[in-house]
Amino acid sequence: MTTRPERHTADGQSEGHTTDARPTGRTADARPETHRACTGRTARTANAPAYAPAVTATPAATARRRTRRLASAPTPYLRLLTATQFAFNIGFYAVLPYLATHLGSGLGMAGWLVGLVLGLRTFSQQGLFVVGGALTDRYGPRPVVLAGCALRIAGFGWLAFAGTTATVIAAVLLIGFAAALFSPAVESEAAREAVRHERSTGSPRAHVLALFSAAGQAGAFLGPLLGSLLLLLGGGFRAACLAGALVFVAVLAGHARLMPHPERVRDVREAETETAATTRTAQPGRPALRAVFANRAFLLLCLAYSGYLVAYNQLYLSLPAEVRRATGSEAALGWLFALSSLLVVVVQVPLTRFSARRIAPRTALITGLAVVAAGFAAVPLTPAGPRGLLPAATFVVLLTLGQTLLVPAARGLVPDLVEDRQLGLATGALSSVSGIAVLGGSAATGALLDASAPVRWAVLAAVPLTGAVLAFTLPAGRGGKEPGARAVAG
């Protein structure tokens, strides 16, 4: 028997100290004569020394590599959260694209009232994300997600049969508040589990969050197809609402069975953060809301991310105007939206895997914002191609590519900037602050629709560029950081 020095594996555990007498490359330096006799049949480089290790991988090494690959695969809980995002968007987008038409043509609402209803839905969702995040931190994700699913089922069922302005507004508010509950819970859990997965396996957190984003986009792509199929089959808007409700019934049943209970989640988090208690800079008695919004680095991330969301909202404001100017109608909009969703599904995971292993999260955020800005600048510079849609298609492609870079990076930075116990609140605050910025930014950018094209698109390009400049002041972000090493500003 020979003894070799202890070495550590990727997860920090020590490997065995003792090897058996079988010849391997590791024993060559200790017993060269025996090694030469036993490994003479092994291929070596001609000029390699006698103690050079064998080129052919041993079965044990192959098994270790296979074990590491399996260990880096997403855990069952991460797969549950990813499937949740997929199902949420299928149910949601089976209804949302057809809501405005239903309110205007089906119920005879005036245009301003349709806009008000849609605005109330957005406000009740994005504006109240911070509430869902705070409840998640207080009670854990399970009850918040289950309550959100139940409210979404009730809201879709109510909307299917609502026939007056008051009942429609009530149903839409219920639907929006449901999302304000479960979305921060699921997104903060995905970020927290991505960090835990990164620490235990070395797999970059951005890769896990990219899978999460790609699943959401796949649901956003398939949801409208489900709604269209129901409309074509004669089911109408009511059938789409009931189908969306059934999707959330399935989500509710799955999470009631599979999602960990708050006690188990709390035990795991307390065990992980106990050793870091003395290094935290947040004051124990400080209110969570004040601690999050006094965090300068986190607020800068919110502002930079707001630049992206204001830009992304131009898919619904400036893009229709550009398509109408180029073609005389908005008939091609559906194809451009499908192109955006399909591009995210195809590109998100490989692009994020590439960026997560080669560049810091801050660099990915800045690069993504710059690519989004390039999409706006390209519109007046791109020659009108087939049927005049080439500038609009260029804008959609660049905006989507920038989105695939910056969204996982921004979400991956949040756990680096706030305390773990405030992660749900911070995740909700990121969306709420950005939603407020979009509300004000939409009014300002809407005023640009009457401006000349070069002026309009140049001003719009300046929005994500400003976000990129702000992102330069953020910490670079890093993977596999030690517990308690978060940068928390006072």
mmCIF file of N, CA, C and O in Angstrom, residues 159-194:
data_model
loop_
_atom_site.group_PDB
_atom_site.id
_atom_site.type_symbol
_atom_site.label_atom_id
_atom_site.label_comp_id
_atom_site.label_asym_id
_atom_site.label_seq_id
_atom_site.Cartn_x
_atom_site.Cartn_y
_atom_site.Cartn_z
ATOM 1 N N LEU A 159 -62.810 36.891 -14.341
ATOM 2 C CA LEU A 159 -62.714 37.640 -15.594
ATOM 3 C C LEU A 159 -63.461 36.954 -16.721
ATOM 4 O O LEU A 159 -64.004 37.614 -17.618
ATOM 5 N N ALA A 160 -63.509 35.626 -16.692
ATOM 6 C CA ALA A 160 -64.209 34.885 -17.752
ATOM 7 C C ALA A 160 -65.693 35.242 -17.812
ATOM 8 O O ALA A 160 -66.298 35.211 -18.894
ATOM 9 N N PHE A 161 -66.274 35.601 -16.664
ATOM 10 C CA PHE A 161 -67.719 35.872 -16.623
ATOM 11 C C PHE A 161 -68.034 37.334 -16.311
ATOM 12 O O PHE A 161 -69.210 37.702 -16.213
ATOM 13 N N ALA A 162 -66.997 38.187 -16.137
ATOM 14 C CA ALA A 162 -67.240 39.591 -15.814
ATOM 15 C C ALA A 162 -67.839 40.309 -17.018
ATOM 16 O O ALA A 162 -67.350 40.170 -18.148
ATOM 17 N N GLY A 163 -68.895 41.103 -16.768
ATOM 18 C CA GLY A 163 -69.564 41.778 -17.863
ATOM 19 C C GLY A 163 -69.735 43.266 -17.671
ATOM 20 O O GLY A 163 -70.238 43.955 -18.565
ATOM 21 N N THR A 164 -69.331 43.788 -16.526
ATOM 22 C CA THR A 164 -69.442 45.218 -16.260
ATOM 23 C C THR A 164 -68.050 45.794 -15.988
ATOM 24 O O THR A 164 -67.094 45.065 -15.694
ATOM 25 N N THR A 165 -67.964 47.100 -16.063
ATOM 26 C CA THR A 165 -66.666 47.751 -15.848
ATOM 27 C C THR A 165 -66.133 47.462 -14.449
ATOM 28 O O THR A 165 -64.939 47.155 -14.275
ATOM 29 N N ALA A 166 -66.978 47.518 -13.444
ATOM 30 C CA ALA A 166 -66.543 47.308 -12.062
ATOM 31 C C ALA A 166 -66.023 45.894 -11.859
ATOM 32 O O ALA A 166 -64.979 45.684 -11.224
ATOM 33 N N THR A 167 -66.752 44.905 -12.370
ATOM 34 C CA THR A 167 -66.315 43.518 -12.172
ATOM 35 C C THR A 167 -65.046 43.216 -12.962
ATOM 36 O O THR A 167 -64.189 42.459 -12.497
ATOM 37 N N VAL A 168 -64.904 43.796 -14.149
ATOM 38 C CA VAL A 168 -63.681 43.590 -14.931
ATOM 39 C C VAL A 168 -62.485 44.180 -14.197
ATOM 40 O O VAL A 168 -61.423 43.549 -14.084
ATOM 41 N N ILE A 169 -62.625 45.407 -13.680
ATOM 42 C CA ILE A 169 -61.520 46.036 -12.957
ATOM 43 C C ILE A 169 -61.152 45.217 -11.723
ATOM 44 O O ILE A 169 -59.959 44.996 -11.425
ATOM 45 N N ALA A 170 -62.169 44.734 -10.991
ATOM 46 C CA ALA A 170 -61.888 43.932 -9.790
ATOM 47 C C ALA A 170 -61.138 42.650 -10.153
ATOM 48 O O ALA A 170 -60.176 42.268 -9.478
ATOM 49 N N ALA A 171 -61.575 41.984 -11.224
ATOM 50 C CA ALA A 171 -60.915 40.746 -11.636
ATOM 51 C C ALA A 171 -59.481 41.003 -12.087
ATOM 52 O O ALA A 171 -58.561 40.239 -11.764
ATOM 53 N N VAL A 172 -59.273 42.077 -12.823
ATOM 54 C CA VAL A 172 -57.935 42.399 -13.322
ATOM 55 C C VAL A 172 -57.001 42.757 -12.163
ATOM 56 O O VAL A 172 -55.824 42.362 -12.147
ATOM 57 N N LEU A 173 -57.514 43.501 -11.182
ATOM 58 C CA LEU A 173 -56.701 43.819 -10.009
ATOM 59 C C LEU A 173 -56.325 42.549 -9.245
ATOM 60 O O LEU A 173 -55.189 42.424 -8.748
ATOM 61 N N LEU A 174 -57.246 41.616 -9.148
ATOM 62 C CA LEU A 174 -56.970 40.363 -8.469
ATOM 63 C C LEU A 174 -55.893 39.565 -9.203
ATOM 64 O O LEU A 174 -54.989 38.991 -8.576
ATOM 65 N N ILE A 175 -55.978 39.545 -10.521
ATOM 66 C CA ILE A 175 -54.981 38.842 -11.332
ATOM 67 C C ILE A 175 -53.600 39.472 -11.152
ATOM 68 O O ILE A 175 -52.582 38.774 -10.994
ATOM 69 N N GLY A 176 -53.553 40.807 -11.168
ATOM 70 C CA GLY A 176 -52.272 41.483 -10.998
ATOM 71 C C GLY A 176 -51.683 41.268 -9.621
ATOM 72 O O GLY A 176 -50.473 41.012 -9.476
ATOM 73 N N PHE A 177 -52.517 41.347 -8.575
ATOM 74 C CA PHE A 177 -51.999 41.156 -7.221
ATOM 75 C C PHE A 177 -51.523 39.724 -7.010
ATOM 76 O O PHE A 177 -50.560 39.479 -6.265
ATOM 77 N N ALA A 178 -52.173 38.767 -7.669
ATOM 78 C CA ALA A 178 -51.715 37.375 -7.579
ATOM 79 C C ALA A 178 -50.280 37.247 -8.080
ATOM 80 O O ALA A 178 -49.440 36.592 -7.454
ATOM 81 N N ALA A 179 -49.987 37.884 -9.209
ATOM 82 C CA ALA A 179 -48.622 37.851 -9.740
ATOM 83 C C ALA A 179 -47.657 38.580 -8.816
ATOM 84 O O ALA A 179 -46.497 38.181 -8.681
ATOM 85 N N ALA A 180 -48.134 39.655 -8.160
ATOM 86 C CA ALA A 180 -47.272 40.381 -7.225
ATOM 87 C C ALA A 180 -46.914 39.534 -6.019
ATOM 88 O O ALA A 180 -45.922 39.806 -5.333
ATOM 89 N N LEU A 181 -47.704 38.493 -5.750
ATOM 90 C CA LEU A 181 -47.371 37.572 -4.672
ATOM 91 C C LEU A 181 -46.389 36.502 -5.132
ATOM 92 O O LEU A 181 -45.292 36.364 -4.597
ATOM 93 N N PHE A 182 -46.787 35.727 -6.142
ATOM 94 C CA PHE A 182 -45.956 34.546 -6.427
ATOM 95 C C PHE A 182 -44.705 34.851 -7.247
ATOM 96 O O PHE A 182 -43.708 34.133 -7.138
ATOM 97 N N SER A 183 -44.699 35.889 -8.072
ATOM 98 C CA SER A 183 -43.506 36.139 -8.884
ATOM 99 C C SER A 183 -42.282 36.503 -8.041
ATOM 100 O O SER A 183 -41.211 35.926 -8.239
ATOM 101 N N PRO A 184 -42.363 37.453 -7.076
ATOM 102 C CA PRO A 184 -41.179 37.700 -6.243
ATOM 103 C C PRO A 184 -40.761 36.480 -5.437
ATOM 104 O O PRO A 184 -39.564 36.252 -5.223
ATOM 105 N N ALA A 185 -41.742 35.689 -4.990
ATOM 106 C CA ALA A 185 -41.402 34.488 -4.218
ATOM 107 C C ALA A 185 -40.609 33.502 -5.063
ATOM 108 O O ALA A 185 -39.571 32.987 -4.638
ATOM 109 N N VAL A 186 -41.078 33.251 -6.274
ATOM 110 C CA VAL A 186 -40.400 32.278 -7.134
ATOM 111 C C VAL A 186 -39.054 32.827 -7.613
ATOM 112 O O VAL A 186 -38.043 32.108 -7.634
ATOM 113 N N GLU A 187 -39.008 34.113 -7.982
ATOM 114 C CA GLU A 187 -37.759 34.676 -8.492
ATOM 115 C C GLU A 187 -36.690 34.760 -7.401
ATOM 116 O O GLU A 187 -35.511 34.478 -7.658
ATOM 117 N N SER A 188 -37.077 35.146 -6.175
ATOM 118 C CA SER A 188 -36.084 35.212 -5.104
ATOM 119 C C SER A 188 -35.610 33.820 -4.720
ATOM 120 O O SER A 188 -34.420 33.617 -4.428
ATOM 121 N N GLU A 189 -36.507 32.837 -4.734
ATOM 122 C CA GLU A 189 -36.086 31.462 -4.461
ATOM 123 C C GLU A 189 -35.143 30.949 -5.541
ATOM 124 O O GLU A 189 -34.170 30.247 -5.253
ATOM 125 N N ALA A 190 -35.429 31.307 -6.799
ATOM 126 C CA ALA A 190 -34.539 30.882 -7.880
ATOM 127 C C ALA A 190 -33.149 31.491 -7.703
ATOM 128 O O ALA A 190 -32.129 30.810 -7.883
ATOM 129 N N ALA A 191 -33.089 32.786 -7.334
ATOM 130 C CA ALA A 191 -31.793 33.425 -7.112
ATOM 131 C C ALA A 191 -31.069 32.806 -5.931
ATOM 132 O O ALA A 191 -29.863 32.539 -5.983
ATOM 133 N N ARG A 192 -31.794 32.547 -4.846
ATOM 134 C CA ARG A 192 -31.173 31.967 -3.651
ATOM 135 C C ARG A 192 -30.661 30.549 -3.941
ATOM 136 O O ARG A 192 -29.538 30.180 -3.553
ATOM 137 N N GLU A 193 -31.467 29.750 -4.623
ATOM 138 C CA GLU A 193 -31.040 28.387 -4.939
ATOM 139 C C GLU A 193 -29.906 28.379 -5.950
ATOM 140 O O GLU A 193 -29.055 27.495 -5.928
ATOM 141 N N ALA A 194 -29.895 29.366 -6.859
ATOM 142 C CA ALA A 194 -28.794 29.445 -7.817
ATOM 143 C C ALA A 194 -27.473 29.712 -7.110
ATOM 144 O O ALA A 194 -26.433 29.137 -7.466
#
